[in-house]
Amino acid sequence: MSTSMPNRFGVLRYRDFRLLLIDRFLAPSAFAFSVVGVSFAVLKATGSTADLSYVLAAQIAPNLVFAPLGGVIADRVPPQYVIACANLLVALSEGSLGLLVLTHHAVLWQMILLEAGTGTAVAIFYPASQALLPKLVPDAELQQANAVSRLVMNGAMMGGAAAGGFLVAAVGPGWALVADAIGMSFAVLPNLFIRAAATAREQTPGIFTELREGWDEFRSHTWLWGIVVQYSIVLMCWYGSFSVLGPAVAARHLGGPAAWGAIMAFESIGLIVGGLVALRFTPRRPMLFVALIGATIALPSLALAMLWPVWLICLTSLGVGVAIEAMMVQWNVVMARYIPAEKLARVSAYDVLGSVMSMPIGALLAGPIATAIGVSRTQYAAAVLIVATSALTLLSRDIRTRRSTDTPSTVLRIREAGSEAGTVSAATQSGLSAAAISSDA
C-alpha cells in the first residue's frame, strides 16, 4: 500500500503516541548501556565466559514465570503503568550492579540476582508494550505507528550501544551501568501521562482462567505457534553463539569493548534502515517473510566464527538488522490485527515466552560447549542449526501461504477502553471499514 511521506508520519498527531515515543527513546538508549556494560563487568570481575553465561541466563530466565503473569496484568490494568514499573525496576537493578562494580564488591551471585531483577522487568514490559500501542492509534495506522515507534527505539539503541561501548572502554563498565539506571529513571515519567485505560471486559475471571484463555487463543493459530517454535530455536542458538560468545571473541581477537560496541551500533543502524523500509514495504505473504528472515540470523555468528575483520562483521550486523526490523514490524502488525484486543497482552506473553524461553538454555550451554569444542566450532554449529530450523518451518502450509490480504477473524476491533477521544474521532472520520483494514494489512 503506497502512502505519502506526510501520511506515514501522520501518527505523530496523536498526543499519547508522542508520549510513548519519548519512552521509546529514553528507555532503549539507557538500556543499551547495560547490554555492553553487563558483559564486560562480568568478564572483568571473573574472566569466565561460563560465568557470563550464568549472568545472562539469569537475565532471561524470569520470562518463564513473569511473561505470562505480565500479560494478565497488562490486560487488567493500564499497560503504561506496567511499563513505568518495569523501567523503575531496571533502574534499581542496574544501578545497584553499577555501584557494586565501581566499589569492587561485585561477586557472581550478586550479579546473577540483580540481572534476574532486570529480566523480571523485561518480562512484564513486553506484553504491556504490545498491548499499549494499538490503544493509541487507529487500526489503519498500526503499521506506520509500529514502524515509527521502532525507528525511534532503534535509533536510541544505536546511540546507546555506541556510547556504552566507548564509555566502558574509557572509564569501565560500572559507569555504563550507572548511566543506564539514570536514563531508565527518567523513562518512567512519560508513561505516567499517557491516557490509555485497561481493556474493558464484562467480567474479570481468575488469573489461571485468563492464562488458559490466552493459551487457547495462542495455540489456535498455526502461523503463530509455528513461528514462535522456529524462533525459540533460532534465538537459543543466536543468543549463545553471538550475545554470550561474541564479547569474548571481541575481547580476545577484535580489540575489546570498543569493537563490540561498534558491532552493536551497526546492528542498530540496520534496525533504523529496516524501520524506514517497513514504512513502505508490506510483503504479500508476511509469515513466509518472517520465517525466511530467521535464516539470516545465522550470519553474525558465522562472521565471528570466521574472525572476519571488524568492519565486515559490522556490515553483516547492519544487513541482518535491516532484515530483522522489517520482519518485526510485520509481526507486530499481524499480531495486533489478528488477535482480539482483550487477549493481545496474554497472547503476546506466550509469544515472548515461547520465543525467549530457550535463550537461557543457549546462554547456559554456550560457555561449557565452547570450552569443550572451541568457540568457533560452537558458532558454526549454531549457524547450521538456525538455517536448518528456518527451512523446516517452511513445511507449514499456513505459514507459506497466508497472505496480508486475508481477512482477520475480527477485522475491526474498537479499542474503546484504550483509545483517547481524538483517536476514536479520527478513526470515525476517516471511515474505517473492514475493506480498508484488509487492504492495509
Short mmCIF file of C-alpha atoms in Angstrom, two decimals:
data_model
loop_
_atom_site.label_atom_id
_atom_site.label_comp_id
_atom_site.label_asym_id
_atom_site.label_seq_id
_atom_site.Cartn_x
_atom_site.Cartn_y
_atom_site.Cartn_z
CA MET A 1 0.00 0.00 0.00
CA SER A 2 1.54 3.27 -1.09
CA THR A 3 1.32 6.32 1.13
CA SER A 4 2.92 9.71 1.03
CA MET A 5 5.68 10.61 3.46
CA PRO A 6 3.47 13.04 5.45
CA ASN A 7 0.87 10.29 5.89
CA ARG A 8 3.49 7.82 7.04
CA PHE A 9 4.40 10.15 9.89
CA GLY A 10 0.82 11.32 10.44
CA VAL A 11 0.59 9.17 13.56
CA LEU A 12 2.59 11.88 15.33
CA ARG A 13 -0.63 13.89 15.62
CA TYR A 14 -1.76 11.66 18.49
CA ARG A 15 -0.69 13.08 21.87
CA ASP A 16 -0.37 9.76 23.69
CA PHE A 17 1.62 8.25 20.85
CA ARG A 18 4.10 11.11 21.13
CA LEU A 19 4.47 10.39 24.85
CA LEU A 20 5.06 6.74 24.03
CA LEU A 21 7.84 7.79 21.65
CA ILE A 22 9.56 9.66 24.49
CA ASP A 23 9.63 6.41 26.47
CA ARG A 24 10.80 4.52 23.37
CA PHE A 25 13.73 6.93 23.12
CA LEU A 26 14.77 7.16 26.77
CA ALA A 27 14.46 3.51 27.82
CA PRO A 28 16.28 1.81 24.90
CA SER A 29 19.09 4.38 24.83
CA ALA A 30 19.67 3.81 28.54
CA PHE A 31 19.29 0.04 28.42
CA ALA A 32 21.81 -0.21 25.57
CA PHE A 33 24.50 0.90 28.03
CA SER A 34 23.88 -2.22 30.08
CA VAL A 35 23.99 -4.50 27.04
CA VAL A 36 27.69 -3.66 26.77
CA GLY A 37 28.28 -2.92 30.46
CA VAL A 38 26.99 -6.17 31.96
CA SER A 39 29.03 -8.42 29.68
CA PHE A 40 32.30 -6.62 30.32
CA ALA A 41 31.55 -6.20 34.03
CA VAL A 42 31.35 -9.99 34.36
CA LEU A 43 34.41 -10.60 32.20
CA LYS A 44 36.34 -8.01 34.21
CA ALA A 45 35.26 -9.47 37.54
CA THR A 46 35.71 -13.18 36.80
CA GLY A 47 37.25 -13.51 33.33
CA SER A 48 35.00 -16.52 32.70
CA THR A 49 32.66 -16.99 29.73
CA ALA A 50 30.85 -19.64 31.79
CA ASP A 51 30.10 -17.03 34.48
CA LEU A 52 28.89 -14.66 31.76
CA SER A 53 26.57 -17.44 30.58
CA TYR A 54 25.08 -17.75 34.07
CA VAL A 55 24.53 -13.99 34.43
CA LEU A 56 22.90 -13.59 31.02
CA ALA A 57 20.78 -16.68 31.62
CA ALA A 58 19.58 -15.12 34.88
CA GLN A 59 18.54 -12.04 32.89
CA ILE A 60 16.32 -14.12 30.60
CA ALA A 61 15.05 -16.90 32.88
CA PRO A 62 12.36 -14.76 34.63
CA ASN A 63 10.42 -14.75 31.34
CA LEU A 64 9.37 -18.31 32.14
CA VAL A 65 7.26 -17.07 35.06
CA PHE A 66 6.72 -13.37 34.65
CA ALA A 67 5.94 -13.05 30.93
CA PRO A 68 2.55 -14.84 31.25
CA LEU A 69 1.83 -13.03 34.50
CA GLY A 70 2.75 -9.73 32.87
CA GLY A 71 0.30 -10.48 30.09
CA VAL A 72 -2.53 -11.00 32.57
CA ILE A 73 -1.63 -7.80 34.43
CA ALA A 74 -1.44 -5.74 31.22
CA ASP A 75 -4.92 -6.98 30.22
CA ARG A 76 -6.28 -5.90 33.62
CA VAL A 77 -4.62 -2.54 34.30
CA PRO A 78 -3.49 0.33 32.05
CA PRO A 79 -0.37 -1.07 30.34
CA GLN A 80 1.56 2.21 30.53
CA TYR A 81 1.71 1.83 34.33
CA VAL A 82 3.14 -1.67 33.92
CA ILE A 83 5.82 -0.20 31.65
CA ALA A 84 6.61 2.52 34.20
CA CYS A 85 7.11 -0.08 36.94
CA ALA A 86 9.32 -2.16 34.65
CA ASN A 87 11.51 0.86 33.87
CA LEU A 88 11.89 1.61 37.56
CA LEU A 89 12.88 -1.98 38.37
CA VAL A 90 15.57 -1.92 35.67
CA ALA A 91 16.91 1.35 37.11
CA LEU A 92 17.17 -0.16 40.59
CA SER A 93 18.78 -3.40 39.41
CA GLU A 94 21.33 -1.92 37.01
CA GLY A 95 22.13 0.99 39.33
CA SER A 96 22.85 -1.40 42.18
CA LEU A 97 25.09 -3.53 39.99
CA GLY A 98 26.91 -0.44 38.75
CA LEU A 99 27.66 0.67 42.30
CA LEU A 100 28.93 -2.80 43.23
CA VAL A 101 31.23 -2.81 40.20
CA LEU A 102 32.54 0.69 40.95
CA THR A 103 33.30 -0.23 44.57
CA HIS A 104 34.90 -3.56 43.53
CA HIS A 105 32.42 -5.56 45.60
CA ALA A 106 30.63 -7.37 42.75
CA VAL A 107 30.61 -11.14 43.07
CA LEU A 108 28.90 -13.70 40.86
CA TRP A 109 25.82 -14.38 42.99
CA GLN A 110 25.08 -10.66 43.29
CA MET A 111 25.35 -10.17 39.54
CA ILE A 112 23.05 -13.13 38.92
CA LEU A 113 20.46 -11.84 41.41
CA LEU A 114 20.44 -8.27 40.07
CA GLU A 115 20.25 -9.36 36.44
CA ALA A 116 17.32 -11.59 37.39
CA GLY A 117 15.65 -8.39 38.59
CA THR A 118 16.29 -6.78 35.23
CA GLY A 119 14.96 -9.88 33.49
CA THR A 120 11.77 -9.72 35.54
CA ALA A 121 11.24 -6.13 34.41
CA VAL A 122 11.78 -7.03 30.76
CA ALA A 123 9.37 -9.96 31.09
CA ILE A 124 6.48 -7.80 32.28
CA PHE A 125 7.38 -4.97 29.90
CA TYR A 126 6.96 -6.81 26.61
CA PRO A 127 3.26 -7.85 26.78
CA ALA A 128 2.35 -4.42 28.18
CA SER A 129 4.21 -2.73 25.34
CA GLN A 130 2.45 -4.88 22.75
CA ALA A 131 -0.94 -4.09 24.27
CA LEU A 132 -0.38 -0.34 24.63
CA LEU A 133 0.44 0.85 21.12
CA PRO A 134 -2.80 -0.41 19.46
CA LYS A 135 -4.76 1.59 22.05
CA LEU A 136 -3.17 4.85 20.89
CA VAL A 137 -3.76 4.83 17.11
CA PRO A 138 -6.49 3.56 14.75
CA ASP A 139 -6.11 0.10 13.22
CA ALA A 140 -5.42 1.52 9.74
CA GLU A 141 -2.31 3.28 11.06
CA LEU A 142 -0.84 0.37 13.03
CA GLN A 143 1.92 -0.36 10.52
CA GLN A 144 3.01 3.29 10.41
CA ALA A 145 2.85 3.56 14.21
CA ASN A 146 4.87 0.39 14.69
CA ALA A 147 7.46 1.49 12.15
CA VAL A 148 7.85 5.00 13.62
CA SER A 149 7.94 3.65 17.17
CA ARG A 150 10.63 1.15 16.32
CA LEU A 151 12.58 3.75 14.33
CA VAL A 152 12.83 5.87 17.46
CA MET A 153 13.64 2.87 19.63
CA ASN A 154 16.36 1.56 17.34
CA GLY A 155 17.89 4.99 16.86
CA ALA A 156 18.11 5.26 20.63
CA MET A 157 19.65 1.79 20.87
CA MET A 158 22.22 2.68 18.23
CA GLY A 159 23.36 5.76 20.10
CA GLY A 160 23.27 3.97 23.43
CA ALA A 161 25.27 0.97 22.19
CA ALA A 162 27.98 3.15 20.66
CA ALA A 163 28.17 5.43 23.70
CA GLY A 164 28.10 2.44 26.04
CA GLY A 165 30.99 0.76 24.25
CA PHE A 166 33.15 3.87 24.37
CA LEU A 167 32.19 4.58 27.99
CA VAL A 168 33.17 1.05 29.02
CA ALA A 169 36.45 1.38 27.15
CA ALA A 170 37.15 4.81 28.67
CA VAL A 171 36.10 4.50 32.32
CA GLY A 172 34.88 0.93 32.83
CA PRO A 173 31.55 -0.95 32.88
CA GLY A 174 30.43 0.36 36.28
CA TRP A 175 29.76 3.86 34.98
CA ALA A 176 27.88 2.47 31.98
CA LEU A 177 25.52 0.65 34.35
CA VAL A 178 25.00 3.80 36.43
CA ALA A 179 24.18 5.73 33.24
CA ASP A 180 21.63 3.04 32.40
CA ALA A 181 19.97 3.46 35.80
CA ILE A 182 19.71 7.24 35.43
CA GLY A 183 18.19 7.00 31.95
CA MET A 184 15.66 4.34 32.96
CA SER A 185 14.55 6.50 35.89
CA PHE A 186 13.69 9.33 33.51
CA ALA A 187 11.86 6.86 31.24
CA VAL A 188 9.29 6.29 33.99
CA LEU A 189 7.87 9.81 33.61
CA PRO A 190 6.20 9.88 30.16
CA ASN A 191 4.22 6.74 30.94
CA LEU A 192 2.55 8.47 33.87
CA PHE A 193 0.88 10.95 31.49
CA ILE A 194 -0.40 8.55 28.82
CA ARG A 195 -4.20 8.32 28.85
CA ALA A 196 -4.97 4.72 27.98
CA ALA A 197 -7.27 2.56 30.09
CA ALA A 198 -7.26 -1.18 30.52
CA THR A 199 -9.38 -3.08 28.00
CA ALA A 200 -12.97 -3.09 29.24
CA ARG A 201 -14.43 -6.52 29.97
CA GLU A 202 -17.79 -7.57 31.36
CA GLN A 203 -16.16 -9.78 33.96
CA THR A 204 -12.65 -10.48 35.18
CA PRO A 205 -12.02 -14.20 35.73
CA GLY A 206 -9.26 -15.64 37.86
CA ILE A 207 -5.62 -15.46 36.84
CA PHE A 208 -5.40 -19.13 35.85
CA THR A 209 -8.56 -18.84 33.77
CA GLU A 210 -7.10 -15.85 31.97
CA LEU A 211 -3.84 -17.69 31.37
CA ARG A 212 -5.78 -20.60 29.88
CA GLU A 213 -7.82 -18.27 27.65
CA GLY A 214 -4.62 -16.71 26.35
CA TRP A 215 -3.10 -20.14 25.73
CA ASP A 216 -6.20 -21.35 23.86
CA GLU A 217 -6.06 -18.30 21.61
CA PHE A 218 -2.32 -18.74 21.05
CA ARG A 219 -2.48 -22.40 20.05
CA SER A 220 -5.49 -21.86 17.76
CA HIS A 221 -3.30 -20.08 15.19
CA THR A 222 -0.85 -22.40 13.39
CA TRP A 223 1.06 -19.50 11.85
CA LEU A 224 1.55 -18.02 15.32
CA TRP A 225 2.84 -21.00 17.27
CA GLY A 226 4.79 -22.29 14.26
CA ILE A 227 6.83 -19.10 14.01
CA VAL A 228 7.28 -19.00 17.79
CA VAL A 229 8.68 -22.55 17.79
CA GLN A 230 11.06 -21.60 14.98
CA TYR A 231 12.36 -18.54 16.77
CA SER A 232 12.71 -20.37 20.08
CA ILE A 233 15.43 -22.49 18.43
CA VAL A 234 16.85 -19.64 16.35
CA LEU A 235 17.17 -17.34 19.36
CA MET A 236 18.67 -20.07 21.54
CA CYS A 237 21.44 -20.57 19.00
CA TRP A 238 21.89 -16.86 18.31
CA TYR A 239 21.99 -15.83 21.96
CA GLY A 240 24.56 -18.41 22.93
CA SER A 241 26.81 -18.02 19.89
CA PHE A 242 26.56 -14.25 19.43
CA SER A 243 25.48 -12.48 22.62
CA VAL A 244 27.40 -14.75 25.02
CA LEU A 245 30.44 -15.75 22.98
CA GLY A 246 30.60 -12.55 20.93
CA PRO A 247 32.03 -10.32 23.69
CA ALA A 248 34.67 -12.97 24.40
CA VAL A 249 35.66 -13.08 20.72
CA ALA A 250 35.78 -9.27 20.66
CA ALA A 251 37.93 -9.16 23.79
CA ARG A 252 40.44 -11.73 22.51
CA HIS A 253 40.60 -11.07 18.76
CA LEU A 254 38.82 -7.87 17.70
CA GLY A 255 40.07 -5.15 20.02
CA GLY A 256 37.79 -5.28 23.06
CA PRO A 257 34.65 -3.39 24.10
CA ALA A 258 35.02 -0.60 21.53
CA ALA A 259 34.84 -3.15 18.70
CA TRP A 260 31.85 -4.87 20.28
CA GLY A 261 30.12 -1.53 20.75
CA ALA A 262 30.70 -0.75 17.07
CA ILE A 263 29.19 -4.09 16.03
CA MET A 264 26.15 -3.38 18.19
CA ALA A 265 25.88 0.15 16.80
CA PHE A 266 25.89 -1.08 13.20
CA GLU A 267 23.18 -3.56 14.04
CA SER A 268 21.15 -0.67 15.40
CA ILE A 269 21.77 1.33 12.22
CA GLY A 270 20.42 -1.64 10.31
CA LEU A 271 17.36 -1.68 12.53
CA ILE A 272 16.76 2.00 11.73
CA VAL A 273 17.07 1.39 7.99
CA GLY A 274 14.76 -1.60 8.36
CA GLY A 275 12.21 0.63 10.06
CA LEU A 276 12.31 3.03 7.11
CA VAL A 277 11.83 0.09 4.76
CA ALA A 278 8.86 -1.08 6.84
CA LEU A 279 7.11 2.27 6.33
CA ARG A 280 6.66 1.35 2.66
CA PHE A 281 7.07 -2.42 2.46
CA THR A 282 4.23 -4.88 3.07
CA PRO A 283 5.03 -8.44 1.95
CA ARG A 284 2.20 -10.31 0.27
CA ARG A 285 2.92 -13.35 2.45
CA PRO A 286 4.04 -11.92 5.80
CA MET A 287 4.51 -15.24 7.62
CA LEU A 288 6.68 -16.62 4.81
CA PHE A 289 8.72 -13.43 5.05
CA VAL A 290 9.07 -13.79 8.83
CA ALA A 291 10.17 -17.43 8.52
CA LEU A 292 12.78 -16.68 5.84
CA ILE A 293 14.31 -13.83 7.84
CA GLY A 294 15.05 -16.31 10.62
CA ALA A 295 17.76 -17.91 8.49
CA THR A 296 19.67 -14.62 8.15
CA ILE A 297 20.21 -14.50 11.92
CA ALA A 298 22.93 -17.14 11.43
CA LEU A 299 25.19 -14.66 9.61
CA PRO A 300 26.63 -12.67 12.58
CA SER A 301 27.62 -15.87 14.41
CA LEU A 302 29.22 -17.18 11.23
CA ALA A 303 31.14 -13.91 10.81
CA LEU A 304 32.51 -14.16 14.35
CA ALA A 305 33.42 -17.82 13.92
CA MET A 306 35.43 -17.00 10.81
CA LEU A 307 37.06 -13.99 12.54
CA TRP A 308 36.13 -11.60 9.77
CA PRO A 309 37.54 -8.07 10.06
CA VAL A 310 35.57 -5.81 12.38
CA TRP A 311 34.32 -3.66 9.50
CA LEU A 312 32.93 -6.72 7.71
CA ILE A 313 31.26 -8.03 10.86
CA CYS A 314 29.74 -4.57 11.27
CA LEU A 315 28.35 -4.68 7.72
CA THR A 316 26.93 -8.14 8.38
CA SER A 317 25.22 -6.88 11.52
CA LEU A 318 23.91 -3.92 9.53
CA GLY A 319 22.31 -6.14 6.89
CA VAL A 320 20.80 -8.52 9.40
CA GLY A 321 19.46 -5.56 11.37
CA VAL A 322 17.60 -4.29 8.28
CA ALA A 323 16.00 -7.69 7.73
CA ILE A 324 15.08 -8.26 11.37
CA GLU A 325 13.44 -4.86 11.80
CA ALA A 326 11.33 -5.17 8.65
CA MET A 327 10.26 -8.58 9.95
CA MET A 328 9.44 -7.33 13.46
CA VAL A 329 7.16 -4.58 12.19
CA GLN A 330 5.19 -7.07 10.10
CA TRP A 331 4.97 -9.48 13.04
CA ASN A 332 3.65 -6.81 15.40
CA VAL A 333 1.07 -5.63 12.87
CA VAL A 334 -0.20 -9.15 12.16
CA MET A 335 -0.42 -9.89 15.89
CA ALA A 336 -2.38 -6.69 16.57
CA ARG A 337 -4.82 -7.29 13.71
CA TYR A 338 -5.49 -11.00 14.04
CA ILE A 339 -5.59 -11.37 17.84
CA PRO A 340 -8.60 -9.96 19.76
CA ALA A 341 -7.70 -6.80 21.67
CA GLU A 342 -8.84 -8.20 25.03
CA LYS A 343 -6.40 -11.13 24.67
CA LEU A 344 -3.50 -9.40 22.92
CA ALA A 345 -1.30 -8.90 26.00
CA ARG A 346 -1.71 -12.51 27.11
CA VAL A 347 -1.05 -13.91 23.64
CA SER A 348 1.96 -11.60 23.34
CA ALA A 349 3.19 -13.00 26.64
CA TYR A 350 3.09 -16.53 25.24
CA ASP A 351 4.85 -15.20 22.15
CA VAL A 352 7.72 -13.79 24.19
CA LEU A 353 7.70 -16.82 26.49
CA GLY A 354 8.00 -19.23 23.60
CA SER A 355 10.49 -17.11 21.72
CA VAL A 356 12.89 -16.47 24.59
CA MET A 357 12.40 -19.40 26.97
CA SER A 358 15.18 -21.23 25.15
CA MET A 359 17.59 -18.29 25.37
CA PRO A 360 18.71 -19.12 28.93
CA ILE A 361 19.43 -22.63 27.65
CA GLY A 362 21.56 -21.14 24.90
CA ALA A 363 23.32 -18.93 27.42
CA LEU A 364 23.97 -21.80 29.83
CA LEU A 365 25.21 -24.16 27.12
CA ALA A 366 27.37 -21.71 25.19
CA GLY A 367 30.18 -21.43 27.73
CA PRO A 368 30.58 -25.14 28.54
CA ILE A 369 30.25 -26.20 24.88
CA ALA A 370 32.77 -23.57 23.79
CA THR A 371 35.15 -24.81 26.49
CA ALA A 372 34.76 -28.38 25.24
CA ILE A 373 34.93 -27.93 21.45
CA GLY A 374 36.09 -24.35 20.96
CA VAL A 375 34.33 -21.04 20.39
CA SER A 376 34.41 -21.08 16.60
CA ARG A 377 33.06 -24.64 16.31
CA THR A 378 30.23 -23.73 18.66
CA GLN A 379 29.34 -20.75 16.49
CA TYR A 380 29.49 -22.81 13.29
CA ALA A 381 27.14 -25.40 14.79
CA ALA A 382 24.72 -22.69 15.93
CA ALA A 383 24.63 -21.15 12.44
CA VAL A 384 23.84 -24.50 10.82
CA LEU A 385 21.03 -25.21 13.30
CA ILE A 386 19.49 -21.76 12.70
CA VAL A 387 19.34 -22.31 8.93
CA ALA A 388 18.01 -25.87 9.25
CA THR A 389 15.25 -24.83 11.65
CA SER A 390 14.14 -21.99 9.39
CA ALA A 391 14.00 -24.37 6.42
CA LEU A 392 11.84 -26.86 8.34
CA THR A 393 9.40 -24.09 9.30
CA LEU A 394 8.55 -23.66 5.62
CA LEU A 395 6.90 -27.10 5.66
CA SER A 396 3.86 -25.44 7.27
CA ARG A 397 1.32 -24.57 4.58
CA ASP A 398 -0.32 -21.94 6.80
CA ILE A 399 3.00 -20.12 7.13
CA ARG A 400 3.89 -20.42 3.43
CA THR A 401 0.54 -19.35 2.01
CA ARG A 402 -1.03 -16.86 4.46
CA ARG A 403 -1.41 -13.53 2.68
CA SER A 404 -1.54 -9.99 4.01
CA THR A 405 -4.96 -9.59 2.35
CA ASP A 406 -6.53 -12.49 4.26
CA THR A 407 -9.46 -11.31 6.35
CA PRO A 408 -8.82 -11.46 10.12
CA SER A 409 -11.33 -13.33 12.25
CA THR A 410 -12.15 -10.00 13.85
CA VAL A 411 -11.39 -7.40 11.21
CA LEU A 412 -12.19 -4.26 13.12
CA ARG A 413 -11.84 -4.18 16.89
CA ILE A 414 -12.83 -0.94 18.55
CA ARG A 415 -10.31 -0.36 21.33
CA GLU A 416 -12.88 1.67 23.23
CA ALA A 417 -11.24 1.44 26.62
CA GLY A 418 -7.78 2.25 25.39
CA SER A 419 -8.37 4.85 22.69
CA GLU A 420 -8.39 8.53 23.55
CA ALA A 421 -11.28 10.57 22.18
CA GLY A 422 -9.16 12.09 19.43
CA THR A 423 -8.09 8.68 18.17
CA VAL A 424 -11.65 7.36 18.07
CA SER A 425 -12.80 10.54 16.35
CA ALA A 426 -10.07 10.28 13.75
CA ALA A 427 -10.93 6.65 13.11
CA THR A 428 -14.60 7.51 12.66
CA GLN A 429 -13.96 10.49 10.41
CA SER A 430 -11.65 8.50 8.15
CA GLY A 431 -14.44 5.99 7.55
CA LEU A 432 -12.53 2.90 8.56
CA SER A 433 -14.07 -0.28 7.27
CA ALA A 434 -13.24 -3.95 7.03
CA ALA A 435 -12.12 -3.48 3.45
CA ALA A 436 -9.79 -0.64 4.39
CA ILE A 437 -8.11 -2.65 7.09
CA SER A 438 -7.78 -5.70 4.89
CA SER A 439 -6.12 -3.69 2.16
CA ASP A 440 -3.70 -2.17 4.66
CA ALA A 441 -2.86 -5.45 6.40
#
